[in-house]
Amino acid sequence: MKNVRLGLIGVGRIGVMHARNITALAARSAPGSTVTLALTDVAAEHAQAVAADLGAEYLPSVDALIASGIDGLVIATGTALHPEHIRAGVDAGIPVFCEKPVAVNVAESVPVLDYIREHHGVVQIGHQRRFDAGYLEARRAFQAGELGWIHSLRAVTCDMTPPPVEFLAGSGGLFRDCSVHDFDILRWVTGREIVEVYARGSNNGDPAIGAVGDVDTAVALVTFDNGMIGTVSASRYNGGGHDVRLELQGSAGTLLVGLDEQSALCSAETGIRFPTGTPHLTFAERFDQAYRSEMAAFVELVRGERSNPCTPDDAVAASRVADAAQESLETGLPVRVAGAPALVG
Ligand SMILES: NC(=O)c1ccc[n+]([C@@H]2O[C@H](COP(=O)([O-])OP(=O)(O)OC[C@H]3O[C@@H](n4cnc5c(N)ncnc54)[C@H](O)[C@@H]3O)[C@@H](O)[C@H]2O)c1
């Protein structure tokens, strides 16, 4: 299939970015191989403005979008709506790209996995770090054994400012909304399973975040099936900028993802000016290249030119770790990840 028409549901924070990336792909398409975009959102006026701005077609509902004849469906609505919209795309018999996570928790994800399997659906989930150059290199180096055996692993994901409280109320909590990216990428980089999580959280920012049952900062100690240990930390209040890093320390070397001239940190050492660039302020800036590559991959998936880079089963495996972290946060106890393999050795 040369000419691909994508339908996008939801043009909020991340949907607008996907819409721009799809139209940028369209601008780069070779003659006779086009990508076009139609979109919808319940915020009709806003969606019409986005469509007009990008030269996309606006449709007044999800049904109208699907009935208009699209080759692939992109879902960027809030998490609670993912199951309904995934089913709509699967029912239409077209490949689906859905933002992470599949649903607000694993219990609500499992029926969606069953539905996709029973209906032979093709669904790519939006874990864009799998397309980020730094994480790709970490995976290569780790799996080639260049770092030796890993004694410590540290993953960090910090927003500069929290998303709206209304968004947080339906997000499933900091681990399921934010650290789920780290849980996914840790499984993907290491090829190992996380078997146990021990978590702590705190609320020192807007009390409204605590009032909707969430924390603004959290740390999880994770143990892998080979005994490797690490920490996954997240905060909604990182004044230095949007900070996403992974540090792998091994017996033969140390590798850092996200350490560059735009890292949101500075050195305490005399005379050290690194990093000198302007820190990333948002996830959209930090992962611009990854989001673009992710959407290009979805177009290739629609065209039947590649395999699925992030299946719903992959995404739910990360969500199982997030669920365990949330349970640990609530109980104060270490929690075994559901379905995880036994510790080796
Ligand atoms: N991969 C990432 O890095 C990343 C980053 C941010 C958000 N996300 C995920 O993306 C999803 C959306 O997050 P967001 O921050 O953009 O949310 P948002 O609230 O800003 O946007 C959601 C949009 O969906 C629209 N919408 C709601 N119900 C609808 C319906 N029935 N039909 C059509 N449109 C509808 C809303 O009007 C809104 O414009 C979430 O699941 C979130 O977890 C992923």
Coordinates of C-alpha atoms and ligand atoms in Angstrom, one line a residue:
M1 CA 0.0 0.0 0.0
K2 CA 1.6 3.2 -1.2
N3 CA -0.9 5.9 -0.2
V4 CA -1.7 5.8 3.5
R5 CA -4.6 7.7 5.1
L6 CA -4.3 7.8 8.9
G7 CA -7.2 8.7 11.3
L8 CA -6.3 10.3 14.6
I9 CA -8.5 10.4 17.7
G10 CA -7.6 13.1 20.3
V11 CA -5.6 16.2 19.7
G12 CA -4.6 17.1 23.2
R13 CA -1.0 17.4 24.5
I14 CA 0.4 14.4 22.7
G15 CA -2.2 14.1 19.9
V16 CA -1.2 17.5 18.4
M17 CA 2.4 16.4 18.3
H18 CA 1.5 13.1 16.5
A19 CA -0.6 15.1 14.1
R20 CA 2.4 17.4 13.3
N21 CA 4.7 14.4 12.9
I22 CA 2.2 12.7 10.6
T23 CA 1.9 15.7 8.4
A24 CA 5.7 16.1 8.4
L25 CA 6.0 12.5 7.2
A26 CA 3.5 13.5 4.5
A27 CA 5.7 16.4 3.4
R28 CA 8.7 14.0 3.1
S29 CA 6.8 11.3 1.2
A30 CA 8.2 10.2 -2.2
P31 CA 5.9 11.0 -5.2
G32 CA 3.3 8.2 -5.5
S33 CA 3.7 7.3 -1.8
T34 CA 1.6 9.7 0.2
V35 CA 0.5 9.9 3.9
T36 CA -2.6 11.9 4.7
L37 CA -4.3 12.7 8.0
A38 CA -7.9 12.9 9.1
L39 CA -8.7 13.7 12.8
T40 CA -11.4 14.0 15.4
D41 CA -11.7 15.2 19.0
V42 CA -14.7 15.9 21.2
A43 CA -13.3 19.4 21.6
A44 CA -14.6 20.1 18.1
E45 CA -13.5 23.8 17.7
H46 CA -9.9 23.0 18.8
A47 CA -9.8 20.0 16.5
Q48 CA -11.0 22.0 13.5
A49 CA -8.3 24.6 14.2
V50 CA -5.6 21.9 14.4
A51 CA -6.9 20.3 11.2
A52 CA -7.0 23.7 9.4
D53 CA -3.5 24.5 10.6
L54 CA -2.0 21.2 9.4
G55 CA -4.0 20.8 6.2
A56 CA -5.7 17.7 7.7
E57 CA -9.4 16.7 7.3
Y58 CA -11.6 17.1 10.4
L59 CA -14.4 14.6 11.1
P60 CA -17.0 15.1 13.7
S61 CA -16.9 11.7 15.5
V62 CA -14.9 8.5 15.8
D63 CA -17.5 6.7 13.8
A64 CA -17.3 9.3 11.0
L65 CA -13.5 9.1 11.1
I66 CA -13.5 5.3 10.7
A67 CA -16.3 5.3 8.1
S68 CA -14.4 7.9 6.0
G69 CA -12.0 5.1 5.0
I70 CA -8.7 5.2 6.9
D71 CA -5.9 2.7 6.6
G72 CA -4.6 3.0 10.2
L73 CA -6.0 4.5 13.4
V74 CA -3.9 6.6 15.9
I75 CA -5.3 6.9 19.4
A76 CA -4.2 9.8 21.6
T77 CA -7.2 10.1 23.9
G78 CA -6.9 9.8 27.7
T79 CA -5.9 6.3 29.0
A80 CA -9.5 5.4 30.2
L81 CA -10.7 5.6 26.6
H82 CA -7.9 3.4 25.1
P83 CA -9.8 0.1 25.4
E84 CA -12.9 1.4 23.6
H85 CA -10.9 3.1 20.8
I86 CA -8.6 0.1 20.3
R87 CA -11.7 -2.1 19.9
A88 CA -13.1 0.3 17.3
G89 CA -9.9 0.1 15.3
V90 CA -9.7 -3.7 15.5
D91 CA -13.4 -4.0 14.5
A92 CA -12.6 -1.9 11.4
G93 CA -9.9 -4.4 10.5
I94 CA -7.1 -1.8 10.4
P95 CA -3.8 -1.5 12.2
V96 CA -3.9 0.6 15.3
F97 CA -1.3 2.8 17.0
C98 CA -2.4 3.5 20.6
E99 CA -0.6 5.7 23.1
K100 CA 0.6 3.9 26.3
P101 CA -0.8 2.3 28.4
V102 CA -3.3 -0.1 27.0
A103 CA -5.7 0.7 29.9
V104 CA -5.5 2.2 33.3
N105 CA -4.3 -1.0 34.9
V106 CA -3.6 -4.7 34.1
A107 CA -7.0 -5.9 35.1
E108 CA -8.6 -3.6 32.5
S109 CA -5.9 -4.4 29.9
V110 CA -6.3 -8.2 29.9
P111 CA -9.8 -8.2 28.2
V112 CA -8.3 -5.8 25.6
L113 CA -5.4 -8.2 24.9
D114 CA -7.9 -11.1 24.5
Y115 CA -10.1 -9.0 22.1
I116 CA -7.1 -8.1 20.0
R117 CA -5.9 -11.7 19.9
E118 CA -9.4 -13.2 19.1
H119 CA -9.9 -10.6 16.3
H120 CA -6.4 -10.9 14.9
G121 CA -5.8 -7.2 15.5
V122 CA -2.5 -5.4 14.9
V123 CA -1.9 -2.8 17.6
Q124 CA 1.3 -0.9 18.2
I125 CA 1.7 0.8 21.6
G126 CA 3.4 4.1 22.0
H127 CA 6.6 3.4 24.0
Q128 CA 8.6 5.8 22.0
R129 CA 11.9 5.3 23.9
R130 CA 12.3 2.1 21.8
F131 CA 13.2 4.5 19.0
D132 CA 15.5 6.9 20.9
A133 CA 19.1 6.7 19.7
G134 CA 20.5 6.6 23.3
Y135 CA 18.3 3.8 24.4
L136 CA 19.0 1.9 21.2
E137 CA 22.8 2.2 21.9
A138 CA 22.3 1.1 25.5
R139 CA 20.4 -2.0 24.4
R140 CA 23.1 -2.8 21.8
A141 CA 26.0 -2.3 24.4
F142 CA 24.2 -4.2 27.2
Q143 CA 23.3 -7.2 25.0
A144 CA 26.7 -7.3 23.4
G145 CA 28.1 -7.6 27.0
E146 CA 30.3 -4.5 26.6
L147 CA 29.5 -3.3 30.2
G148 CA 30.3 -6.6 31.8
W149 CA 27.8 -7.7 34.5
I150 CA 25.6 -4.8 35.7
H151 CA 25.9 -4.1 39.4
S152 CA 23.6 -1.0 39.5
L153 CA 21.0 0.5 37.2
R154 CA 19.3 3.8 37.7
A155 CA 16.4 5.1 35.6
V156 CA 15.1 8.6 36.0
T157 CA 12.0 10.3 34.5
C158 CA 11.2 13.8 35.8
D159 CA 8.6 16.2 34.4
M160 CA 9.3 19.9 34.9
T161 CA 5.8 20.6 35.9
P162 CA 2.8 18.3 36.5
P163 CA 0.1 17.7 33.9
P164 CA -3.4 19.0 34.8
V165 CA -4.8 17.3 37.9
E166 CA -7.9 16.2 35.9
F167 CA -5.4 14.2 33.7
L168 CA -3.7 12.8 36.7
A169 CA -7.0 11.7 38.2
G170 CA -7.6 9.3 35.3
S171 CA -3.9 8.3 34.7
G172 CA -3.6 5.4 37.1
G173 CA -0.9 7.1 39.2
L174 CA 2.8 8.2 38.7
F175 CA 4.1 4.6 38.2
R176 CA 1.5 3.6 35.7
D177 CA 1.5 6.9 33.8
C178 CA 5.2 7.9 33.9
S179 CA 7.5 5.2 35.2
V180 CA 5.8 2.7 32.9
H181 CA 8.1 4.1 30.2
D182 CA 11.1 3.1 32.4
F183 CA 9.7 -0.3 33.2
D184 CA 9.2 -0.9 29.4
I185 CA 12.6 0.3 28.4
L186 CA 14.4 -1.6 31.2
R187 CA 12.8 -4.9 30.0
W188 CA 13.7 -3.9 26.4
V189 CA 17.3 -2.8 27.0
T190 CA 18.2 -5.7 29.3
G191 CA 16.0 -8.5 27.8
R192 CA 15.3 -9.5 31.5
E193 CA 12.2 -9.5 33.5
I194 CA 11.6 -7.4 36.7
V195 CA 10.4 -9.8 39.4
E196 CA 10.0 -7.6 42.5
V197 CA 9.3 -4.0 43.3
Y198 CA 9.6 -2.0 46.5
A199 CA 8.3 1.5 46.3
R200 CA 8.1 4.8 48.2
G201 CA 6.4 8.0 47.3
S202 CA 5.9 11.6 48.5
N203 CA 3.8 14.7 48.0
N204 CA 5.4 18.0 48.5
G205 CA 3.9 19.9 45.6
D206 CA 0.2 20.7 44.8
P207 CA -2.0 19.0 47.5
A208 CA -4.6 18.4 44.8
I209 CA -2.3 15.6 43.4
G210 CA -2.5 13.8 46.8
A211 CA -6.3 14.5 46.9
V212 CA -6.7 12.4 43.6
G213 CA -4.8 9.6 45.2
D214 CA -1.5 10.2 43.4
V215 CA 2.1 11.1 44.5
D216 CA 4.2 13.8 42.8
T217 CA 7.5 11.9 43.5
A218 CA 8.4 8.2 43.8
V219 CA 11.2 5.7 43.8
A220 CA 11.0 2.0 43.1
L221 CA 13.7 -0.5 43.9
V222 CA 13.5 -3.2 41.2
T223 CA 15.0 -6.7 41.2
F224 CA 15.4 -8.5 37.9
D225 CA 15.2 -12.3 37.3
N226 CA 19.0 -12.6 37.2
G227 CA 19.4 -10.8 40.6
M228 CA 20.4 -7.5 39.0
I229 CA 19.1 -4.5 41.0
G230 CA 18.2 -0.9 40.2
T231 CA 16.1 2.1 41.0
V232 CA 13.4 3.8 39.0
S233 CA 12.6 7.3 40.1
A234 CA 10.1 9.9 38.9
S235 CA 8.9 13.4 39.9
R236 CA 6.5 15.9 38.5
Y237 CA 8.5 18.9 39.9
N238 CA 12.0 18.9 38.4
G239 CA 12.9 22.6 38.2
G240 CA 16.0 22.0 36.1
G241 CA 14.0 20.7 33.2
H242 CA 12.5 17.5 31.7
D243 CA 15.1 14.9 32.9
V244 CA 15.0 11.4 31.5
R245 CA 18.1 9.3 31.9
L246 CA 19.3 5.7 32.3
E247 CA 22.6 4.8 34.0
L248 CA 24.0 1.3 33.6
Q249 CA 27.0 0.6 35.8
G250 CA 28.8 -2.6 35.0
S251 CA 31.9 -4.6 36.0
A252 CA 33.5 -3.5 32.7
G253 CA 32.1 0.0 32.1
T254 CA 29.4 2.6 32.7
L255 CA 27.0 4.0 30.1
L256 CA 24.5 6.9 30.4
V257 CA 21.5 7.5 28.2
G258 CA 20.4 11.1 28.2
L259 CA 23.7 12.7 29.2
D260 CA 24.3 15.4 26.6
E261 CA 24.6 19.1 26.2
Q262 CA 20.9 19.5 26.9
S263 CA 20.8 17.4 30.1
A264 CA 18.8 19.0 32.8
L265 CA 21.6 19.1 35.4
C266 CA 24.8 20.9 36.1
S267 CA 28.1 20.0 37.7
A268 CA 29.2 21.0 41.3
E269 CA 32.8 20.7 40.3
T270 CA 34.9 23.9 39.8
G271 CA 35.4 24.9 36.2
I272 CA 33.2 22.3 34.7
R273 CA 30.8 24.0 32.2
F274 CA 29.2 20.9 30.8
P275 CA 26.4 20.7 29.8
T276 CA 26.2 24.0 28.0
G277 CA 22.9 23.7 26.1
T278 CA 19.4 24.7 27.0
P279 CA 17.7 21.9 28.9
H280 CA 14.7 20.1 27.4
L281 CA 11.6 21.4 29.1
T282 CA 9.0 18.8 27.9
F283 CA 8.7 15.2 26.9
A284 CA 7.9 16.4 23.4
E285 CA 11.3 18.1 23.1
R286 CA 13.3 15.4 24.8
F287 CA 11.9 12.6 22.6
D288 CA 11.2 14.6 19.3
Q289 CA 13.3 12.2 17.2
A290 CA 11.9 9.1 18.9
Y291 CA 8.2 10.2 18.4
R292 CA 8.9 10.9 14.7
S293 CA 10.6 7.5 14.2
E294 CA 7.8 5.8 16.1
M295 CA 5.2 7.3 13.8
A296 CA 7.3 6.5 10.7
A297 CA 7.4 2.9 12.0
F298 CA 3.6 2.8 12.3
V299 CA 3.2 3.9 8.7
E300 CA 5.6 1.1 7.7
L301 CA 3.5 -1.3 9.8
V302 CA 0.3 -0.1 8.0
R303 CA 2.1 -0.7 4.7
G304 CA 3.0 -4.2 5.8
E305 CA 6.7 -3.4 5.6
R306 CA 7.8 -4.2 9.1
S307 CA 6.9 -6.1 12.3
N308 CA 5.2 -4.6 15.3
P309 CA 7.9 -2.7 17.3
C310 CA 5.8 -2.6 20.6
T311 CA 3.0 -5.1 21.0
P312 CA 0.2 -4.8 23.5
D313 CA 1.7 -7.8 25.3
D314 CA 5.0 -6.0 25.7
A315 CA 3.1 -2.9 27.0
V316 CA 1.1 -4.9 29.5
A317 CA 4.2 -6.6 30.8
A318 CA 5.5 -3.2 31.7
S319 CA 2.1 -2.3 33.2
R320 CA 2.4 -5.4 35.4
V321 CA 5.5 -3.9 37.0
A322 CA 3.7 -0.6 37.3
D323 CA 0.8 -2.3 39.1
A324 CA 3.3 -4.0 41.5
A325 CA 4.9 -0.6 42.2
Q326 CA 1.6 1.0 42.9
E327 CA 0.6 -1.8 45.2
S328 CA 4.0 -1.5 47.0
L329 CA 3.4 2.2 47.3
E330 CA 0.0 1.6 48.9
T331 CA 1.0 -1.3 51.2
G332 CA 4.6 -0.2 52.1
L333 CA 5.7 -3.8 51.3
P334 CA 7.9 -5.3 48.5
V335 CA 5.5 -6.8 45.8
R336 CA 6.2 -9.6 43.5
V337 CA 5.3 -8.8 39.8
A338 CA 2.4 -10.9 38.7
G339 CA 3.4 -13.7 36.4
A340 CA 7.2 -12.9 36.7
P341 CA 9.6 -15.8 36.4
A342 CA 11.6 -17.1 39.3
L343 CA 14.9 -15.5 40.3
V344 CA 17.8 -17.3 38.6
G345 CA 20.6 -18.5 40.9
Ligands
LIG1 N1 4.3 8.4 25.0 C1 4.4 9.5 25.8 O1 5.5 10.0 26.1 C2 3.1 10.1 26.3 C3 3.2 11.5 26.8 C4 2.0 12.1 27.2 C5 0.8 11.4 27.2 N2 0.8 10.1 26.7 C6 -0.4 9.3 26.7 O2 -1.3 9.9 25.7 C7 -2.6 9.8 26.1 C8 -3.2 11.2 26.0 O3 -2.5 12.1 26.9 P1 -2.6 13.7 26.7 O4 -1.7 14.2 27.8 O5 -2.4 14.1 25.3 O6 -4.1 13.9 27.2 P2 -5.0 15.2 26.9 O7 -6.1 15.1 27.9 O8 -4.2 16.4 26.7 O9 -5.7 14.8 25.4 C9 -6.7 13.9 25.2 C10 -7.6 14.5 24.1 O10 -8.6 13.5 23.8 C11 -9.8 14.2 23.5 N3 -10.9 13.3 23.8 C12 -11.5 12.9 25.0 N4 -12.5 12.0 24.7 C13 -12.6 11.9 23.4 C14 -13.5 11.1 22.6 N5 -14.4 10.3 23.1 N6 -13.3 11.2 21.2 C15 -12.4 12.0 20.7 N7 -11.5 12.8 21.5 C16 -11.6 12.7 22.8 C17 -9.8 15.3 24.5 O11 -10.7 16.4 24.2 C18 -8.3 15.8 24.4 O12 -8.1 16.7 23.4 C19 -2.6 9.3 27.6 O13 -3.0 7.9 27.5 C20 -1.2 9.4 28.0 O14 -0.8 8.3 28.9 C21 1.9 9.5 26.3

